[in-house]
Short mmCIF file of C-alpha atoms and ligand atoms in Angstrom, two decimals:
data_model
loop_
_atom_site.label_atom_id
_atom_site.label_comp_id
_atom_site.label_asym_id
_atom_site.label_seq_id
_atom_site.Cartn_x
_atom_site.Cartn_y
_atom_site.Cartn_z
CA MET A 283 0.00 0.00 0.00
CA SER A 284 1.31 3.39 -0.91
CA LYS A 285 0.96 6.37 1.39
CA PHE A 286 -0.55 8.24 -1.57
CA GLN A 287 -4.20 7.79 -2.39
CA VAL A 288 -5.87 7.93 -5.78
CA SER A 289 -9.37 9.36 -5.69
CA PRO A 290 -11.93 10.22 -8.37
CA VAL A 291 -10.69 13.03 -10.59
CA ARG A 292 -12.91 16.00 -11.35
CA HIS A 293 -12.55 19.04 -13.54
CA TYR A 294 -11.01 22.18 -12.06
CA ILE A 295 -13.02 25.17 -13.23
CA ASN A 296 -13.07 28.69 -11.84
CA GLY A 297 -11.18 27.67 -8.72
CA GLN A 298 -13.46 24.71 -7.89
CA PHE A 299 -13.20 20.96 -8.36
CA VAL A 300 -16.45 20.06 -10.11
CA SER A 301 -18.17 17.08 -11.72
CA GLY A 302 -19.02 17.33 -15.39
CA ILE A 303 -22.33 18.95 -16.37
CA ALA A 304 -23.47 15.72 -18.03
CA GLY A 305 -22.48 13.82 -14.87
CA LYS A 306 -20.52 11.26 -16.89
CA THR A 307 -17.26 9.63 -15.86
CA PHE A 308 -14.79 7.24 -17.46
CA GLU A 309 -12.45 4.68 -15.92
CA ASN A 310 -8.72 5.24 -15.66
CA ILE A 311 -6.92 1.94 -16.13
CA SER A 312 -3.55 0.93 -14.66
CA PRO A 313 -1.01 -0.13 -17.31
CA PHE A 314 0.61 -2.46 -14.79
CA ARG A 315 -2.32 -4.81 -14.08
CA ASN A 316 -5.04 -3.37 -16.31
CA GLN A 317 -7.22 -2.73 -13.28
CA VAL A 318 -9.35 0.36 -12.68
CA LEU A 319 -7.39 2.99 -10.77
CA ASN A 320 -10.11 5.59 -10.41
CA THR A 321 -12.89 7.38 -12.27
CA VAL A 322 -12.46 10.63 -14.15
CA ALA A 323 -15.04 13.30 -14.96
CA GLU A 324 -15.76 13.25 -18.69
CA GLY A 325 -15.91 16.73 -20.11
CA PHE A 326 -17.94 17.86 -23.12
CA LYS A 327 -18.60 21.12 -24.90
CA GLU A 328 -20.64 22.49 -21.97
CA ASP A 329 -17.76 21.96 -19.54
CA ILE A 330 -15.30 23.53 -21.96
CA ASP A 331 -17.69 26.50 -22.35
CA LEU A 332 -17.78 26.94 -18.59
CA ALA A 333 -13.99 26.74 -18.26
CA VAL A 334 -13.37 29.14 -21.16
CA ARG A 335 -15.91 31.60 -19.74
CA ALA A 336 -14.09 31.50 -16.38
CA ALA A 337 -10.70 31.92 -18.05
CA LYS A 338 -11.94 34.80 -20.21
CA LYS A 339 -13.43 36.60 -17.24
CA ALA A 340 -10.23 36.07 -15.26
CA PHE A 341 -8.21 37.48 -18.14
CA GLU A 342 -10.41 40.51 -18.80
CA GLN A 343 -11.68 41.42 -15.36
CA GLY A 344 -9.70 39.52 -12.77
CA PRO A 345 -6.60 40.67 -10.94
CA TRP A 346 -4.30 38.45 -13.05
CA GLY A 347 -4.18 40.73 -16.08
CA LYS A 348 -3.61 43.86 -13.98
CA MET A 349 -1.02 42.32 -11.71
CA GLY A 350 2.56 43.57 -11.86
CA VAL A 351 5.11 41.11 -13.21
CA ALA A 352 6.87 40.73 -9.83
CA GLU A 353 3.63 39.80 -8.10
CA ARG A 354 2.60 37.37 -10.81
CA MET A 355 6.01 35.71 -10.65
CA LYS A 356 5.58 35.14 -6.91
CA TYR A 357 2.71 32.80 -7.80
CA ILE A 358 4.77 31.08 -10.49
CA VAL A 359 7.65 30.48 -8.06
CA MET A 360 5.20 29.22 -5.43
CA ILE A 361 3.92 26.64 -7.94
CA ALA A 362 7.54 25.50 -8.51
CA GLU A 363 8.10 25.19 -4.77
CA LYS A 364 4.93 23.16 -4.28
CA ILE A 365 5.83 20.86 -7.17
CA GLU A 366 9.18 20.23 -5.49
CA ALA A 367 7.52 19.65 -2.13
CA ASN A 368 5.12 17.16 -3.75
CA GLY A 369 7.78 15.57 -5.95
CA GLU A 370 7.50 12.11 -4.43
CA GLU A 371 3.73 11.97 -4.84
CA LEU A 372 3.90 13.37 -8.35
CA SER A 373 6.37 10.74 -9.52
CA TYR A 374 4.33 8.01 -7.80
CA LEU A 375 1.12 9.15 -9.53
CA GLU A 376 2.87 9.49 -12.88
CA SER A 377 4.31 5.96 -12.71
CA LEU A 378 1.01 4.52 -11.52
CA ASP A 379 -0.89 6.20 -14.33
CA THR A 380 1.55 5.71 -17.22
CA GLY A 381 3.73 2.73 -16.33
CA LEU A 382 6.88 4.84 -16.63
CA PRO A 383 9.63 3.61 -14.28
CA ILE A 384 9.74 5.54 -11.02
CA SER A 385 13.46 6.29 -11.39
CA GLN A 386 12.57 8.23 -14.55
CA THR A 387 9.42 10.00 -13.33
CA LYS A 388 11.37 11.36 -10.33
CA LYS A 389 13.51 13.34 -12.68
CA MET A 390 10.47 14.58 -14.57
CA ALA A 391 8.89 16.08 -11.46
CA ALA A 392 12.10 17.97 -10.72
CA ARG A 393 12.26 19.17 -14.31
CA ALA A 394 8.63 20.31 -14.16
CA ALA A 395 9.45 22.57 -11.20
CA GLU A 396 12.37 23.96 -13.16
CA ASN A 397 10.00 24.88 -15.98
CA PHE A 398 8.12 27.24 -13.66
CA ARG A 399 11.27 28.73 -12.14
CA PHE A 400 12.78 29.23 -15.57
CA TYR A 401 9.79 31.18 -16.92
CA ALA A 402 9.51 33.22 -13.73
CA GLU A 403 13.07 34.41 -14.38
CA MET A 404 12.68 34.76 -18.10
CA VAL A 405 9.54 36.88 -17.97
CA LYS A 406 11.21 39.31 -15.57
CA SER A 407 14.08 39.87 -17.94
CA ARG A 408 12.29 39.33 -21.23
CA MET A 409 8.93 41.07 -20.81
CA VAL A 410 10.61 44.00 -22.54
CA GLY A 411 10.12 45.61 -25.90
CA GLU A 412 12.21 47.33 -28.54
CA ALA A 413 12.28 51.04 -29.32
CA TYR A 414 13.27 52.71 -32.58
CA GLN A 415 14.01 56.38 -32.99
CA VAL A 416 12.91 57.37 -36.52
CA ASP A 417 14.71 60.45 -37.93
CA GLY A 418 13.99 62.48 -34.82
CA ASP A 419 10.30 62.66 -35.77
CA PHE A 420 8.97 59.47 -34.24
CA ILE A 421 9.57 56.84 -31.67
CA ASN A 422 8.25 53.38 -32.43
CA TYR A 423 8.20 50.94 -29.58
CA THR A 424 6.89 47.49 -28.92
CA ILE A 425 5.36 45.88 -25.90
CA HIS A 426 4.61 42.19 -25.37
CA LYS A 427 1.12 41.48 -24.16
CA PRO A 428 -0.49 38.23 -23.08
CA ILE A 429 -2.95 37.00 -25.67
CA GLY A 430 -5.93 35.78 -23.65
CA VAL A 431 -7.33 32.32 -23.07
CA ALA A 432 -4.75 29.68 -23.95
CA GLY A 433 -6.01 26.18 -24.82
CA LEU A 434 -3.38 23.57 -23.96
CA ILE A 435 -3.77 19.99 -25.19
CA THR A 436 -1.26 17.41 -24.03
CA PRO A 437 -0.35 13.73 -24.56
CA TRP A 438 0.11 10.85 -22.14
CA ASN A 439 3.75 9.94 -22.70
CA ALA A 440 5.37 12.34 -20.23
CA PRO A 441 2.20 14.04 -19.07
CA PHE A 442 3.27 16.19 -16.15
CA MET A 443 6.45 17.44 -17.75
CA LEU A 444 4.73 18.31 -21.01
CA GLU A 445 1.80 19.98 -19.25
CA THR A 446 4.11 22.18 -17.19
CA TRP A 447 6.12 22.91 -20.29
CA LYS A 448 3.06 24.72 -21.62
CA VAL A 449 1.33 25.89 -18.45
CA ALA A 450 4.45 27.62 -17.05
CA PRO A 451 5.10 30.01 -19.98
CA ALA A 452 1.38 30.51 -20.66
CA LEU A 453 0.72 31.68 -17.09
CA ALA A 454 4.01 33.49 -16.55
CA THR A 455 3.31 35.70 -19.56
CA GLY A 456 -0.09 36.61 -18.13
CA ASN A 457 -2.52 34.45 -20.10
CA THR A 458 -5.24 32.36 -18.54
CA VAL A 459 -5.40 28.65 -19.28
CA VAL A 460 -7.73 25.79 -20.07
CA LEU A 461 -5.79 22.52 -20.04
CA LYS A 462 -7.17 19.37 -21.65
CA PRO A 463 -4.87 16.55 -20.49
CA ALA A 464 -4.67 13.18 -22.20
CA GLU A 465 -7.50 10.85 -21.20
CA TRP A 466 -5.09 7.97 -20.47
CA SER A 467 -3.05 9.93 -17.89
CA PRO A 468 -5.23 12.32 -15.85
CA LEU A 469 -3.64 11.93 -12.40
CA THR A 470 -0.79 14.43 -12.43
CA ALA A 471 -2.85 17.07 -14.25
CA ASN A 472 -5.28 16.78 -11.36
CA LYS A 473 -2.41 17.09 -8.88
CA LEU A 474 -1.24 20.22 -10.72
CA ALA A 475 -4.75 21.66 -10.28
CA GLU A 476 -4.55 20.85 -6.55
CA ILE A 477 -1.16 22.54 -6.29
CA ILE A 478 -2.34 25.63 -8.14
CA ASN A 479 -5.46 25.72 -5.99
CA GLU A 480 -3.34 25.62 -2.82
CA VAL A 481 -1.10 28.36 -4.16
CA GLY A 482 -4.25 30.46 -4.47
CA LEU A 483 -4.09 31.63 -8.05
CA PRO A 484 -7.07 33.92 -8.70
CA GLU A 485 -10.12 31.90 -9.73
CA GLY A 486 -10.45 31.16 -13.44
CA VAL A 487 -6.77 31.72 -14.23
CA PHE A 488 -6.05 28.00 -14.50
CA ASN A 489 -8.67 25.41 -15.44
CA VAL A 490 -8.53 21.72 -16.29
CA VAL A 491 -11.21 19.87 -18.24
CA HIS A 492 -10.70 16.12 -18.54
CA GLY A 493 -12.13 14.03 -21.33
CA PHE A 494 -11.57 12.71 -24.80
CA GLY A 495 -10.00 14.39 -27.77
CA GLU A 496 -12.93 14.21 -30.16
CA THR A 497 -15.30 15.85 -27.65
CA ALA A 498 -13.56 17.94 -24.96
CA GLY A 499 -10.41 18.55 -27.04
CA ALA A 500 -12.30 19.42 -30.21
CA SER A 501 -14.61 21.83 -28.31
CA LEU A 502 -11.60 23.65 -26.91
CA VAL A 503 -10.10 23.96 -30.39
CA ALA A 504 -13.38 25.26 -31.86
CA HIS A 505 -14.19 27.72 -29.08
CA PRO A 506 -14.24 31.29 -30.40
CA ASP A 507 -12.92 32.77 -27.14
CA VAL A 508 -9.82 30.59 -27.07
CA ARG A 509 -7.10 32.62 -28.73
CA LEU A 510 -4.38 30.04 -29.09
CA ILE A 511 -3.85 26.29 -29.00
CA SER A 512 -0.60 24.71 -27.95
CA PHE A 513 -0.71 21.05 -28.84
CA THR A 514 1.61 18.09 -28.30
CA GLY A 515 0.59 14.73 -29.71
CA GLU A 516 0.31 12.72 -32.86
CA THR A 517 0.90 14.22 -36.27
CA SER A 518 -2.57 13.22 -37.52
CA THR A 519 -4.21 14.89 -34.50
CA GLY A 520 -2.14 18.03 -35.07
CA SER A 521 -3.33 18.22 -38.64
CA GLU A 522 -6.97 17.81 -37.50
CA ILE A 523 -6.52 20.56 -34.90
CA ILE A 524 -5.05 22.97 -37.45
CA LYS A 525 -8.08 22.39 -39.70
CA ASN A 526 -10.54 22.80 -36.84
CA SER A 527 -8.89 25.94 -35.53
CA ALA A 528 -9.01 27.66 -38.91
CA ASP A 529 -12.58 28.96 -38.61
CA THR A 530 -11.69 30.89 -35.48
CA LEU A 531 -8.19 31.83 -36.73
CA LYS A 532 -6.24 30.65 -33.74
CA LYS A 533 -2.54 30.89 -33.22
CA THR A 534 -1.25 27.30 -32.97
CA SER A 535 1.91 25.55 -31.87
CA MET A 536 2.39 21.94 -32.92
CA GLU A 537 4.76 19.45 -31.28
CA LEU A 538 4.14 16.22 -33.16
CA GLY A 539 5.46 12.74 -33.80
CA GLY A 540 8.94 11.60 -34.71
CA LYS A 541 11.04 8.76 -36.07
CA SER A 542 14.44 10.11 -35.29
CA PRO A 543 17.69 8.71 -36.70
CA ALA A 544 20.84 7.97 -34.74
CA ILE A 545 23.76 7.72 -37.15
CA ILE A 546 26.88 5.96 -35.91
CA PHE A 547 30.08 6.07 -37.93
CA ALA A 548 32.83 3.52 -37.46
CA ASP A 549 35.17 6.17 -36.02
CA ALA A 550 32.78 7.10 -33.17
CA ASP A 551 33.27 6.58 -29.45
CA LEU A 552 31.29 3.34 -29.67
CA GLU A 553 30.86 2.71 -25.95
CA SER A 554 29.26 6.11 -25.41
CA ALA A 555 27.20 5.74 -28.58
CA LEU A 556 25.93 2.38 -27.32
CA ASP A 557 24.91 3.84 -23.94
CA ALA A 558 23.18 6.74 -25.66
CA VAL A 559 21.16 4.82 -28.23
CA VAL A 560 20.03 2.19 -25.72
CA TRP A 561 18.88 4.92 -23.35
CA GLY A 562 17.47 6.97 -26.23
CA VAL A 563 15.05 4.33 -27.41
CA PHE A 564 14.28 2.26 -24.29
CA SER A 565 13.95 4.98 -21.64
CA PHE A 566 10.38 6.16 -20.98
CA ASN A 567 9.33 2.71 -22.26
CA GLY A 568 10.19 3.87 -25.76
CA GLU A 569 7.18 6.20 -25.61
CA ARG A 570 9.35 9.15 -26.34
CA CYS A 571 8.89 11.61 -29.18
CA THR A 572 12.64 12.13 -29.63
CA ALA A 573 13.50 8.41 -29.38
CA ASN A 574 16.25 7.28 -31.76
CA SER A 575 13.92 4.65 -33.18
CA ARG A 576 15.96 4.38 -36.44
CA LEU A 577 19.56 3.39 -35.90
CA PHE A 578 21.96 3.69 -38.83
CA LEU A 579 25.19 1.73 -38.32
CA GLN A 580 28.17 2.01 -40.64
CA LYS A 581 28.96 -1.41 -42.07
CA PRO A 582 32.45 -1.98 -40.57
CA ILE A 583 30.95 -1.81 -37.06
CA TYR A 584 27.53 -3.26 -37.84
CA ASP A 585 28.12 -6.79 -36.52
CA SER A 586 30.01 -5.90 -33.38
CA PHE A 587 27.64 -3.07 -32.47
CA VAL A 588 24.62 -5.29 -33.01
CA GLU A 589 26.15 -7.95 -30.76
CA ALA A 590 26.59 -5.33 -28.03
CA LEU A 591 23.00 -4.15 -28.54
CA LYS A 592 21.68 -7.68 -28.21
CA GLU A 593 23.54 -8.11 -24.97
CA ARG A 594 22.10 -4.87 -23.60
CA VAL A 595 18.57 -5.74 -24.68
CA SER A 596 18.74 -9.14 -22.99
CA ASN A 597 19.84 -7.42 -19.76
CA ILE A 598 17.37 -4.54 -19.62
CA VAL A 599 15.33 -4.82 -16.43
CA VAL A 600 11.66 -5.09 -17.40
CA GLY A 601 9.45 -4.88 -14.36
CA ASP A 602 7.17 -3.14 -11.92
CA PRO A 603 7.28 0.60 -12.62
CA MET A 604 7.40 1.28 -8.87
CA GLU A 605 10.65 -0.69 -8.41
CA PRO A 606 13.65 1.64 -8.44
CA SER A 607 15.66 -0.89 -10.46
CA THR A 608 13.10 -1.15 -13.29
CA GLU A 609 14.33 0.18 -16.61
CA VAL A 610 11.31 -0.58 -18.82
CA GLY A 611 7.71 -0.70 -17.55
CA PRO A 612 4.35 -1.44 -19.19
CA LEU A 613 2.99 0.67 -22.04
CA ILE A 614 0.28 3.18 -21.28
CA HIS A 615 -2.81 1.29 -22.49
CA LYS A 616 -3.93 -2.00 -23.97
CA LYS A 617 -4.83 -0.25 -27.24
CA HIS A 618 -1.40 1.25 -27.57
CA TRP A 619 0.17 -2.10 -26.65
CA GLN A 620 -1.78 -3.75 -29.48
CA ASN A 621 -0.48 -1.15 -31.89
CA VAL A 622 3.15 -1.70 -30.89
CA ILE A 623 2.76 -5.50 -31.07
CA LYS A 624 1.22 -5.07 -34.52
CA TYR A 625 4.43 -3.38 -35.68
CA ILE A 626 6.53 -6.29 -34.43
CA ASP A 627 4.34 -8.58 -36.56
CA ILE A 628 4.84 -6.22 -39.49
CA ALA A 629 8.61 -6.37 -38.94
CA HIS A 630 8.48 -10.18 -39.28
CA GLU A 631 6.40 -9.86 -42.45
CA GLU A 632 8.79 -7.30 -43.90
CA GLY A 633 11.74 -9.63 -43.35
CA ALA A 634 13.53 -7.90 -40.47
CA GLU A 635 15.34 -10.08 -37.95
CA VAL A 636 13.48 -9.54 -34.67
CA VAL A 637 15.46 -9.85 -31.43
CA SER A 638 13.64 -9.24 -28.15
CA GLY A 639 14.51 -9.24 -24.47
CA SER A 640 12.19 -11.00 -22.07
CA ILE A 641 9.28 -10.16 -19.80
CA PRO A 642 9.16 -11.93 -16.42
CA ASP A 643 6.05 -14.15 -16.21
CA GLU A 644 4.66 -12.32 -13.19
CA PHE A 645 4.09 -9.23 -15.35
CA ARG A 646 2.07 -10.87 -18.14
CA GLU A 647 -1.14 -9.04 -17.09
CA GLY A 648 0.41 -5.67 -17.83
CA ASN A 649 0.89 -3.95 -21.18
CA TYR A 650 4.50 -5.09 -21.50
CA VAL A 651 6.51 -5.15 -24.70
CA ALA A 652 10.00 -6.56 -24.36
CA PRO A 653 12.78 -4.27 -25.60
CA THR A 654 13.10 -5.20 -29.26
CA LEU A 655 15.66 -4.77 -32.04
CA LEU A 656 14.58 -5.01 -35.67
CA LEU A 657 17.82 -5.92 -37.44
CA ASN A 658 18.86 -5.61 -41.06
CA CYS A 659 16.00 -3.28 -41.89
CA THR A 660 15.84 -1.19 -45.02
CA ASN A 661 14.79 2.43 -44.81
CA GLN A 662 11.70 1.72 -46.91
CA MET A 663 10.15 -0.75 -44.49
CA ARG A 664 7.09 0.49 -42.61
CA VAL A 665 8.87 -0.26 -39.34
CA ALA A 666 11.60 2.18 -40.40
CA GLN A 667 9.20 4.87 -41.60
CA GLU A 668 6.27 4.88 -39.13
CA GLU A 669 6.31 5.98 -35.52
CA ILE A 670 5.90 2.88 -33.32
CA PHE A 671 6.21 4.72 -29.99
CA GLY A 672 7.37 1.72 -27.98
CA PRO A 673 10.64 0.01 -26.99
CA VAL A 674 11.45 -0.99 -30.55
CA MET A 675 14.41 0.11 -32.68
CA ALA A 676 14.89 -0.46 -36.40
CA VAL A 677 18.57 -0.98 -37.27
CA ILE A 678 19.80 -0.17 -40.78
CA PRO A 679 23.33 -0.65 -42.18
CA PHE A 680 25.02 2.01 -44.35
CA ASP A 681 28.26 2.58 -46.26
CA THR A 682 28.80 6.28 -46.89
CA GLU A 683 27.95 9.67 -45.43
CA GLN A 684 25.94 10.62 -48.51
CA GLU A 685 23.95 7.40 -48.43
CA VAL A 686 23.07 7.72 -44.76
CA LEU A 687 22.11 11.36 -45.14
CA GLU A 688 19.70 10.49 -47.92
CA MET A 689 18.15 7.72 -45.86
CA ALA A 690 17.95 9.85 -42.71
CA ASN A 691 16.07 12.53 -44.63
CA ASP A 692 13.89 10.17 -46.63
CA ILE A 693 11.02 10.22 -44.14
CA ARG A 694 8.10 12.49 -43.37
CA TYR A 695 9.27 13.26 -39.83
CA GLY A 696 11.97 15.70 -38.69
CA LEU A 697 12.02 16.00 -34.92
CA ALA A 698 15.45 14.93 -33.63
CA ALA A 699 18.68 13.37 -34.91
CA TYR A 700 21.84 12.06 -33.29
CA VAL A 701 25.22 11.89 -35.02
CA TRP A 702 28.16 9.91 -33.63
CA THR A 703 31.59 10.43 -35.20
CA SER A 704 35.04 11.56 -34.10
CA ASP A 705 35.41 13.57 -37.32
CA ILE A 706 34.33 17.02 -36.19
CA LYS A 707 33.87 18.34 -39.71
CA ARG A 708 31.66 15.44 -40.68
CA GLY A 709 29.68 15.79 -37.47
CA HIS A 710 28.79 19.40 -38.19
CA ARG A 711 28.33 18.83 -41.91
CA LEU A 712 25.85 16.05 -41.33
CA ALA A 713 24.08 17.80 -38.46
CA GLN A 714 23.45 20.82 -40.68
CA ALA A 715 22.20 18.68 -43.56
CA VAL A 716 19.84 16.52 -41.54
CA GLU A 717 16.21 17.63 -41.79
CA SER A 718 15.27 17.83 -38.14
CA GLY A 719 14.50 20.48 -35.58
CA MET A 720 17.17 19.27 -33.15
CA VAL A 721 20.46 17.45 -33.61
CA TRP A 722 22.82 16.10 -30.99
CA ILE A 723 26.44 15.34 -31.96
CA ASN A 724 28.22 12.73 -29.82
CA SER A 725 25.61 13.31 -27.14
CA GLN A 726 22.50 11.79 -25.72
CA ASN A 727 19.34 13.87 -25.61
CA VAL A 728 20.20 16.56 -23.06
CA ARG A 729 18.47 19.89 -23.18
CA ASP A 730 19.01 23.27 -21.59
CA LEU A 731 15.70 25.04 -20.97
CA ARG A 732 16.88 28.07 -22.92
CA ILE A 733 17.11 26.32 -26.26
CA PRO A 734 14.22 25.84 -28.70
CA PHE A 735 12.45 22.51 -28.79
CA GLY A 736 10.49 21.32 -31.80
CA GLY A 737 10.43 19.67 -35.15
CA THR A 738 10.28 20.31 -38.84
CA LYS A 739 8.34 18.53 -41.64
CA ASN A 740 5.54 16.41 -40.12
CA SER A 741 7.04 16.68 -36.63
CA GLY A 742 5.78 20.12 -35.86
CA ILE A 743 5.24 23.77 -36.49
CA GLY A 744 6.88 26.37 -34.26
CA ARG A 745 9.16 25.93 -31.30
CA GLU A 746 8.61 25.64 -27.58
CA GLY A 747 11.09 26.41 -24.83
CA GLY A 748 13.29 29.37 -24.06
CA HIS A 749 12.21 32.69 -25.48
CA TYR A 750 10.41 30.87 -28.31
CA ALA A 751 7.63 29.92 -25.90
CA PHE A 752 7.63 33.46 -24.59
CA GLU A 753 7.05 34.77 -28.11
CA PHE A 754 4.30 32.24 -28.77
CA TYR A 755 2.34 33.15 -25.66
CA THR A 756 2.56 36.91 -26.18
CA GLU A 757 1.51 39.38 -28.82
CA ALA A 758 3.97 42.07 -29.88
CA GLN A 759 2.11 45.36 -30.09
CA VAL A 760 3.80 48.29 -31.76
CA ILE A 761 3.12 51.88 -30.75
CA HIS A 762 4.09 54.81 -32.99
CA VAL A 763 4.53 58.20 -31.38
CA ALA A 764 5.21 61.45 -33.22
CA ILE A 765 7.71 63.59 -31.32
CA GLY A 766 8.59 66.15 -34.00
CA ASP A 767 6.96 67.97 -36.89
CA HIS A 768 6.36 65.70 -39.77
CA HIS A 769 4.60 65.95 -43.03
CA ILE A 770 1.04 64.64 -43.00
CA PRO A 771 -0.51 64.33 -46.47
CA LYS A 772 -3.59 66.59 -46.73
CA PHE A 773 -6.72 65.29 -48.39
CA GLY A 774 -10.03 67.07 -49.06
CA ILE A 775 -8.87 70.56 -48.16
CA PRO A 776 -11.65 73.18 -48.78
CA LYS A 777 -10.71 76.51 -50.42
CA ASN A 778 -11.20 78.58 -47.24
CA SER A 779 -9.86 76.12 -44.77
CA LYS A 780 -10.04 77.31 -41.15
CA ILE A 781 -7.64 76.52 -38.42
CA ILE A 782 -9.27 74.38 -35.73
CA LYS A 783 -9.04 76.06 -32.38
CA SER A 784 -9.60 74.62 -28.97
CA ASN A 785 -12.44 76.12 -26.91
P1 LIG B 842 -2.80 12.10 -29.46
O1 LIG B 842 -2.64 12.98 -30.62
O2 LIG B 842 -3.61 10.87 -29.62
O3 LIG B 842 -3.45 12.86 -28.23
C1 LIG B 842 -2.87 14.04 -27.68
C2 LIG B 842 -3.94 14.88 -27.06
O4 LIG B 842 -4.82 15.36 -28.08
C3 LIG B 842 -4.83 14.14 -26.06
O5 LIG B 842 -5.11 15.02 -24.98
C4 LIG B 842 -6.10 13.87 -26.86
O6 LIG B 842 -7.25 13.73 -26.07
C5 LIG B 842 -6.16 15.12 -27.72
N1 LIG B 842 -6.94 14.98 -28.96
C6 LIG B 842 -7.12 13.88 -29.72
N2 LIG B 842 -7.91 14.18 -30.78
C7 LIG B 842 -8.21 15.49 -30.69
C8 LIG B 842 -8.98 16.38 -31.50
N3 LIG B 842 -9.60 15.98 -32.61
N4 LIG B 842 -9.08 17.68 -31.11
C9 LIG B 842 -8.45 18.11 -29.99
N5 LIG B 842 -7.73 17.31 -29.19
C10 LIG B 842 -7.60 16.01 -29.54
O7 LIG B 842 -1.33 11.77 -28.97
P2 LIG B 842 -0.89 10.76 -27.83
O8 LIG B 842 -1.13 9.38 -28.33
O9 LIG B 842 -1.50 11.20 -26.55
O10 LIG B 842 0.68 11.07 -27.72
C11 LIG B 842 1.65 10.40 -28.45
C12 LIG B 842 2.12 11.26 -29.61
O11 LIG B 842 2.62 12.50 -29.12
C13 LIG B 842 3.28 10.64 -30.37
O12 LIG B 842 3.05 10.80 -31.74
C14 LIG B 842 4.47 11.47 -29.93
O13 LIG B 842 5.54 11.52 -30.84
C15 LIG B 842 3.85 12.80 -29.75
N6 LIG B 842 4.69 13.65 -28.89
C16 LIG B 842 5.36 14.69 -29.45
C17 LIG B 842 6.19 15.48 -28.66
C18 LIG B 842 6.94 16.64 -29.24
O14 LIG B 842 7.39 17.47 -28.48
N7 LIG B 842 7.10 16.73 -30.54
C19 LIG B 842 6.30 15.22 -27.29
C20 LIG B 842 5.59 14.15 -26.76
C21 LIG B 842 4.77 13.38 -27.56
#
């Protein structure tokens, strides 16, 4: 028995935890044993309407919009502090809900707190404009204003971290928020609402409506009073959201799927490369948007590297997500599990050599997929082109730099890439030629909060993180002021024009 309890989850609207207007709930299922964890309020258009109305009122009339930056940032820092204070519970809830190993969710909770601290600092220094002196006659200056009600729609794969990634900059810049978390992972979004409630943010500033994408999510996207949508999820959902947000001309940010290449040349530091690619595809149960799910190995090292990979895969600890030693846990949901298993069948059909680790018998009730290598793939196979989003890596041999570059780019995605070589010129050359939003050379996926995060091609539109998020969540307004005499064209002047005098 854990010291942390899981209770029914309700929406958080206008500073209150409330049931849905329709009174409906859905069951939240544990990935570990496929048992019901709790019930969750199911939101529909009416609940979204209520939340958006509260957020709009809070933006237009509440104290939030009028608050000085320093005061607003006190709230943002308080949220960070409470996340830290509740770190143990947050990582427990996240692992319970998603099946992610506890050793990995611990780090996510800490990172989530950092997101709030980072934007509290950034807004203080960055909520500034530019000024231009124009020939002594004018000053033009800009100010950055919050936009209004921000609709945030998030996925289940690293729920708390990705929610805070959006909520922190949206609130810090002065917007109000309606969050629609993923239906398969509602627990930490609910905990975030509890934390924000305890911090005492003015009512309506932050709202959470739970529910499904086609109903609650779609209503948020279509709502005329929601001014922007920040979305992280599948590419096909992103495309749907862009279409549905067109009628109300919303600003959108899209963080979408990936099928990222890791390219390892024979001259690389192979031990480090091995550590990095194993971590890169099997951490977070392989449910990771930046996973190096396509591994390109130069032929001279293909056999020896594959042998080392097989050894690692057979040793990966698959187990209970709550065990500190577990490296791979169960996938989020039976439906997703079926999808990943389907791809392993496809790999067999396509002629890849499939090598899997093992799942201890005691865990057969959970949504486990053993860490799996798909060897001797070609880049044209479906398993090398489509996002599987599980602990599965397609391995493809190559000869030359040109050949591997063409294969790396011959895909619809462009989120991340990893290049391993000791030839510094080649490393940079390839990194610059790869079509992806982010490239790591001789490095695993580490990220400073100041740098932009996001993808190109079908992996996304726009960037999150650093000042890029700040720009997304604010509107630059320009103000022109005449300070000298300047020529104003005169139209419609009557013959006996009089000078206008004040009374
Ligand atoms: P998903 O697209 O199925 O769902 C994401 C969210 O969108 C959920 O909250 C869902 O309810 C909602 N949604 C679904 N249909 C909707 C609609 N028509 N209108 C509005 N909202 C709708 O994605 P998922 O399965 O939860 O997440 C996995 C995907 O997310 C993978 O493709 C992964 O690569 C991607 N991802 C990308 C990044 C990134 O930064 N690029 C990060 C994490 C995950």
